[in-house]
Short mmCIF file of N, CA and C in Angstrom, two decimals:
data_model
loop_
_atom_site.label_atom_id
_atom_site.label_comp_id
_atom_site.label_asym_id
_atom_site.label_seq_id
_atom_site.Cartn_x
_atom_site.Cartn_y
_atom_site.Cartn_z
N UNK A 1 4.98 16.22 1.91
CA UNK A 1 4.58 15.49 0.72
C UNK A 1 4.82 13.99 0.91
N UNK A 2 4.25 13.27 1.93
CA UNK A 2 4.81 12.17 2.19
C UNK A 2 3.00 11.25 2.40
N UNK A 3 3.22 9.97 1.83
CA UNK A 3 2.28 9.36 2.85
C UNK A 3 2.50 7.89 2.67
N UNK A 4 1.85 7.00 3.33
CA UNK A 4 1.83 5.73 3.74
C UNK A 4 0.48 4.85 3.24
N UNK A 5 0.87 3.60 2.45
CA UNK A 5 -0.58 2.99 2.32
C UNK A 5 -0.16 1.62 2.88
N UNK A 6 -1.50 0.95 3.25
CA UNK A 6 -1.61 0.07 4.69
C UNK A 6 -1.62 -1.37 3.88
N UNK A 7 -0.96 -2.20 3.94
CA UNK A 7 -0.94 -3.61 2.57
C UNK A 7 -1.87 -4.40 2.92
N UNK A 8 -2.20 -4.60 4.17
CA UNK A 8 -3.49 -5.49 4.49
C UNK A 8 -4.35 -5.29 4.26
N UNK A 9 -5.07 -3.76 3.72
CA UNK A 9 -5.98 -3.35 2.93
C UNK A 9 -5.97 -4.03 1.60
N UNK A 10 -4.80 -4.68 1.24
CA UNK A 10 -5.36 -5.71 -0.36
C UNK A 10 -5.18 -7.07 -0.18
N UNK A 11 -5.31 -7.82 1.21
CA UNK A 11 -5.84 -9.16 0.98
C UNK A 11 -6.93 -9.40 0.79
N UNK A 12 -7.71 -10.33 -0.17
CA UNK A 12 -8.71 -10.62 -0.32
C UNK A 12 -9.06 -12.18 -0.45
N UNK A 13 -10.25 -12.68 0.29
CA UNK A 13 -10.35 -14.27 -0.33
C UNK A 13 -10.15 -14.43 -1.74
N UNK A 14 -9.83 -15.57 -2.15
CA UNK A 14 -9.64 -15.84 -3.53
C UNK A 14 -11.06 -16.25 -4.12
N UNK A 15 -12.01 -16.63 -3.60
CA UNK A 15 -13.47 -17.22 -4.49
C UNK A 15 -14.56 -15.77 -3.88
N UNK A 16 -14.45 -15.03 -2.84
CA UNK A 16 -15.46 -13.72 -3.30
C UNK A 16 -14.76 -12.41 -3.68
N UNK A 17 -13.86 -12.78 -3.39
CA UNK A 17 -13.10 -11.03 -3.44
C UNK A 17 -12.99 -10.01 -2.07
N UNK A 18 -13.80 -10.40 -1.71
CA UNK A 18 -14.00 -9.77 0.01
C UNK A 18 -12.75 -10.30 0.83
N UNK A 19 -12.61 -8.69 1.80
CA UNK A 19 -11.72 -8.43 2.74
C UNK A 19 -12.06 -9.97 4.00
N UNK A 20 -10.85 -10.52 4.32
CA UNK A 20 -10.72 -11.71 5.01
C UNK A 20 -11.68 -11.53 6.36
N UNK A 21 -12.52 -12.05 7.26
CA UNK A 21 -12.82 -11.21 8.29
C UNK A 21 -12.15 -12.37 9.27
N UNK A 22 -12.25 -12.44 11.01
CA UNK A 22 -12.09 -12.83 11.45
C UNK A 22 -11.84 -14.07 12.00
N UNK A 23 -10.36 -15.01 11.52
CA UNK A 23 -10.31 -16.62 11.46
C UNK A 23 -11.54 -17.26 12.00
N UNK A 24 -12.24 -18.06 10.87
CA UNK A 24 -13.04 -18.98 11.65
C UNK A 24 -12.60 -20.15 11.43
N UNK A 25 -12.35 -21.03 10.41
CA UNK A 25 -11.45 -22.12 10.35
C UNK A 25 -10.89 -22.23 9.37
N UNK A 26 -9.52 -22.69 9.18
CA UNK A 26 -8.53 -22.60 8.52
C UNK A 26 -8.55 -23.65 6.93
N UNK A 27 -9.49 -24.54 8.00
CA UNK A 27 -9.42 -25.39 6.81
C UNK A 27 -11.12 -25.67 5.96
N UNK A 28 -11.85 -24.86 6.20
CA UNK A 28 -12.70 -24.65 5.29
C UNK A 28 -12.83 -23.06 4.55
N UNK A 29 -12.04 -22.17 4.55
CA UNK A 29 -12.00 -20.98 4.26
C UNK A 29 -10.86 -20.55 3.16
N UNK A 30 -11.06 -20.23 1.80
CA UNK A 30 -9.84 -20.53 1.05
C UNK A 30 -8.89 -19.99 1.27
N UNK A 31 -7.70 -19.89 0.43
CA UNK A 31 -6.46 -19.28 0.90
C UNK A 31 -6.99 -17.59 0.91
N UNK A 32 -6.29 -16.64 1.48
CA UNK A 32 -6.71 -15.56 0.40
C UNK A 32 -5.16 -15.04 -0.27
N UNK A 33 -5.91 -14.00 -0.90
CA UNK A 33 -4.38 -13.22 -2.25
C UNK A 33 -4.47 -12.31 -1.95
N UNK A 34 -3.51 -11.32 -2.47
CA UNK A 34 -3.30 -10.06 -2.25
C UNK A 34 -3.51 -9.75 -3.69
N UNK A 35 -3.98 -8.31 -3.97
CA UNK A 35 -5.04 -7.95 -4.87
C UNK A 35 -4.11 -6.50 -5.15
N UNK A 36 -2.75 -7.01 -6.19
CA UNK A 36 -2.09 -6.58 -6.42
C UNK A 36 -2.20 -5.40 -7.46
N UNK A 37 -3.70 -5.76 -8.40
CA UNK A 37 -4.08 -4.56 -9.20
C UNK A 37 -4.66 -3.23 -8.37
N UNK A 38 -5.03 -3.83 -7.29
CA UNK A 38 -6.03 -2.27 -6.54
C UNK A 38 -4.82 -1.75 -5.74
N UNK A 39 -3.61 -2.52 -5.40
CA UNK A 39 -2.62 -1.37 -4.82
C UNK A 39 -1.65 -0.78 -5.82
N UNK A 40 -1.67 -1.05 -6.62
CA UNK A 40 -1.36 -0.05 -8.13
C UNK A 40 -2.10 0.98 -8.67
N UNK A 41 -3.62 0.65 -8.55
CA UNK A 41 -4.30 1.45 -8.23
C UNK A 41 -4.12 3.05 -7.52
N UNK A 42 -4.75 2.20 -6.39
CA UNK A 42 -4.48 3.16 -4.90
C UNK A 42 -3.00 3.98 -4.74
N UNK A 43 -1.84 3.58 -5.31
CA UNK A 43 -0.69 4.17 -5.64
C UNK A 43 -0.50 5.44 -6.57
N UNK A 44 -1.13 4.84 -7.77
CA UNK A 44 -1.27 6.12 -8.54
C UNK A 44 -2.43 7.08 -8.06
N UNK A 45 -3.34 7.02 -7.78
CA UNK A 45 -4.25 8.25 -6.45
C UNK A 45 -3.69 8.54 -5.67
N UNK A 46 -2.15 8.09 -5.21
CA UNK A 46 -1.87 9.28 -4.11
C UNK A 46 -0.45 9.64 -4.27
N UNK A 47 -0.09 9.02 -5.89
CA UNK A 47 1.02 10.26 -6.55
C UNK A 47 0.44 11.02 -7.06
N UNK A 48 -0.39 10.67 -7.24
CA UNK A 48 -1.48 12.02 -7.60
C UNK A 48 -1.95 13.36 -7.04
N UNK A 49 -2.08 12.89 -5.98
CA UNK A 49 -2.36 13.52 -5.10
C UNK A 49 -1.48 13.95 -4.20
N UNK A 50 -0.69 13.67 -3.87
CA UNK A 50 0.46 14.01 -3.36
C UNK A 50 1.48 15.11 -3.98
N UNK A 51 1.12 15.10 -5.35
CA UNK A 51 2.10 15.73 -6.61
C UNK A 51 1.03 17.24 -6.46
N UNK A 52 -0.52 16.96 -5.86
CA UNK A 52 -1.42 18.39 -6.20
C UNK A 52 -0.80 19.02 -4.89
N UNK A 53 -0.45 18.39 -3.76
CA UNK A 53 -0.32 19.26 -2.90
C UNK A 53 1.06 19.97 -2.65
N UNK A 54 1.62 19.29 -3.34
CA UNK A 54 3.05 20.47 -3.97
C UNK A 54 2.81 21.63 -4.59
N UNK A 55 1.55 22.02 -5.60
CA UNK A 55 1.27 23.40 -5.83
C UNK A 55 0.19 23.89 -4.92
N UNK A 56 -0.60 23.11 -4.36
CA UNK A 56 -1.39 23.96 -2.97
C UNK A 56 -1.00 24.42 -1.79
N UNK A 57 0.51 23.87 -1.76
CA UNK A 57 1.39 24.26 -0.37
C UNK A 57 1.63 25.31 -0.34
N UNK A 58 1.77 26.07 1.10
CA UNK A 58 2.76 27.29 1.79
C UNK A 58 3.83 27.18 1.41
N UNK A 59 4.79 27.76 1.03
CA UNK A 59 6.14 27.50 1.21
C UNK A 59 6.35 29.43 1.59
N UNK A 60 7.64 28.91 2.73
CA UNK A 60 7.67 30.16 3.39
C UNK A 60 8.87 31.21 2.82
N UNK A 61 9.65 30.83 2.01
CA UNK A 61 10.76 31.37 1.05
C UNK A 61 11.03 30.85 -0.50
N UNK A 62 10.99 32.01 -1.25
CA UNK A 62 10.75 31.68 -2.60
C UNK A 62 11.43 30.33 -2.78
N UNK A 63 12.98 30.33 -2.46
CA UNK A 63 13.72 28.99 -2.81
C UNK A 63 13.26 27.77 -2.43
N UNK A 64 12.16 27.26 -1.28
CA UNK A 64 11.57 26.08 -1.18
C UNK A 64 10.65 26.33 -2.37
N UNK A 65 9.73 27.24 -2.40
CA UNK A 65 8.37 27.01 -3.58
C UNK A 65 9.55 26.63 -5.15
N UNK A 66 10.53 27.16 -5.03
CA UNK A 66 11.71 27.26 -6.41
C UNK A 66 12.00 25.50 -6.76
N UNK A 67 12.60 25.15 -5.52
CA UNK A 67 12.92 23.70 -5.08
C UNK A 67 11.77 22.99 -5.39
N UNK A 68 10.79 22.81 -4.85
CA UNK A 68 9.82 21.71 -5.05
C UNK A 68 9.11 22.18 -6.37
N UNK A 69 8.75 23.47 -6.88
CA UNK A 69 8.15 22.94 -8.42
C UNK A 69 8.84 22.88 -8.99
N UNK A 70 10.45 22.75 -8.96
CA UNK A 70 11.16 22.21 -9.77
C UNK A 70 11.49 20.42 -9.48
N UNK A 71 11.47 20.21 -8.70
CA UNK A 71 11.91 18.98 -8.52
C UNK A 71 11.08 17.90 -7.99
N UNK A 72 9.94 18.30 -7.56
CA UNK A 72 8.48 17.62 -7.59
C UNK A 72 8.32 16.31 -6.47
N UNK A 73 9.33 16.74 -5.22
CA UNK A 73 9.11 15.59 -4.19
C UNK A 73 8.43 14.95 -3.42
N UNK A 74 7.92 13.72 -3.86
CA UNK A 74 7.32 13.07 -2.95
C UNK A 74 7.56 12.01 -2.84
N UNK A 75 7.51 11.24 -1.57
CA UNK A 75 7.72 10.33 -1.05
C UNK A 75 6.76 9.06 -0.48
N UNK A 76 6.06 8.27 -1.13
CA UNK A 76 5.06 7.17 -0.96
C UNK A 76 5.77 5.80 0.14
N UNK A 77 5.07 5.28 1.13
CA UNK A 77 5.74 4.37 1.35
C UNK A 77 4.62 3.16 1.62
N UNK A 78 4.68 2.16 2.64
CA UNK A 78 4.11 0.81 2.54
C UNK A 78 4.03 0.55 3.97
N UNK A 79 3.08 0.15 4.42
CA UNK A 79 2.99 -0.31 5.89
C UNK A 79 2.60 -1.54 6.22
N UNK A 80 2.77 -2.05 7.20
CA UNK A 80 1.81 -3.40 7.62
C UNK A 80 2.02 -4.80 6.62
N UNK A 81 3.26 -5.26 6.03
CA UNK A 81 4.05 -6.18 5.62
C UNK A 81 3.23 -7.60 6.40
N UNK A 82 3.89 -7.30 7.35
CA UNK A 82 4.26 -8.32 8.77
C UNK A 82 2.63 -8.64 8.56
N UNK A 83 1.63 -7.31 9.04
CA UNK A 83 0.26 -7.94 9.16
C UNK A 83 -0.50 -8.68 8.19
N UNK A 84 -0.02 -8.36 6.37
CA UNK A 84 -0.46 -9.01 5.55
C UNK A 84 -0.44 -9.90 5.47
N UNK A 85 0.96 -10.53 6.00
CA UNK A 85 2.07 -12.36 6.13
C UNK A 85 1.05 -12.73 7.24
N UNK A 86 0.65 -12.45 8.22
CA UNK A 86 -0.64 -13.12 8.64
C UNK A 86 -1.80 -13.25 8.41
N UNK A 87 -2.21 -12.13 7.84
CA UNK A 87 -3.63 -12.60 7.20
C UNK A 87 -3.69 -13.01 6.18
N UNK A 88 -2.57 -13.55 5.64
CA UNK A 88 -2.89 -14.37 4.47
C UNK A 88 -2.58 -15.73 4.61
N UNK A 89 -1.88 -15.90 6.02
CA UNK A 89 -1.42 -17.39 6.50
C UNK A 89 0.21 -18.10 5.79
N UNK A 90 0.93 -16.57 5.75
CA UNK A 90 2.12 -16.85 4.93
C UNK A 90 3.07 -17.31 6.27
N UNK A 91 4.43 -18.55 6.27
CA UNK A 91 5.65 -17.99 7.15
C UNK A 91 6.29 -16.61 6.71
N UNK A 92 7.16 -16.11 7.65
CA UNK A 92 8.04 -14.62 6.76
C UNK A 92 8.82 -15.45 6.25
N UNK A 93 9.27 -16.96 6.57
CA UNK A 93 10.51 -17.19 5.63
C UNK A 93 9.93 -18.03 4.49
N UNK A 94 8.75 -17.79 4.35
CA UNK A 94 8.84 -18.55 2.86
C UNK A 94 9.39 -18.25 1.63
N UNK A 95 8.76 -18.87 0.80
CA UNK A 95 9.21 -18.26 -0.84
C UNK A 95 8.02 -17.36 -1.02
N UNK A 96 6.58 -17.77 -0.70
CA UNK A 96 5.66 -16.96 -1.45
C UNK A 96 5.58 -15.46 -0.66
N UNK A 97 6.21 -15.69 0.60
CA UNK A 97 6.09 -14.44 1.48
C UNK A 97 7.52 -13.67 0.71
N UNK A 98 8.47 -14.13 0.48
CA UNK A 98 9.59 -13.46 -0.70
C UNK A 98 9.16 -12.81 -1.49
N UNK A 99 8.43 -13.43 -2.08
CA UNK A 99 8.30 -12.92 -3.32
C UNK A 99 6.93 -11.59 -3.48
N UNK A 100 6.24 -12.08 -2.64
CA UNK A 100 5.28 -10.98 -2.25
C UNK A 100 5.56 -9.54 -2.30
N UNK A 101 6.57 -9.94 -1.13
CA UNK A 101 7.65 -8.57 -0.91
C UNK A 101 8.64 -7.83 -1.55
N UNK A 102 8.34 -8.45 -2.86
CA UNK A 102 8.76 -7.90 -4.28
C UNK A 102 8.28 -7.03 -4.28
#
């Protein structure tokens, strides 16, 4: 019951909305943001989903199937930090890269 979502999947330029593509120059291309409503989003679709495959699972002794529909575990996590702080042109020691990582 575990899975991982990828953070560089929500940078986006700030004037189209579109995924950053390949540096062409730094200084005619706006900053971009991270598009903090669609990974709230995308979060709740895969507690969601994550929570269905707790009653579609095998469990091989009553006391695991006992355990998990009682206690409903799952575990979501976050990947690719580091790669977002570059494609968005952050230092890691800034403030806005801090606070990001809120």
């Amino acid at each position: 019951n575990l899975a991982s979502i990828a953070l560089p999947m929500f940078v986006r330029h700030a004037r189209t909305g579109a995924a950053p593509s390949e540096p062409s120059s730094t200084l005619t291309t706006p900053a971009p943001e991270f598009d903090h409503a669609e990974l709230v989003r995308v979060a709740k679709v895969c507690v969601r989903n994550l929570n269905r495959v707790i009653d579609g699972n095998y469990y091989p002794v009553p006391e695991a199937r006992t355990s998990n529909m009682r206690h409903r575990p799952v575990g979501l996590g976050v990947q690719g930090l580091a790669d977002t702080f570059i494609k968005m042109r952050l230092a890691f020691e800034s403030d806005e890269a801090r606070t990001l990582n809120r």
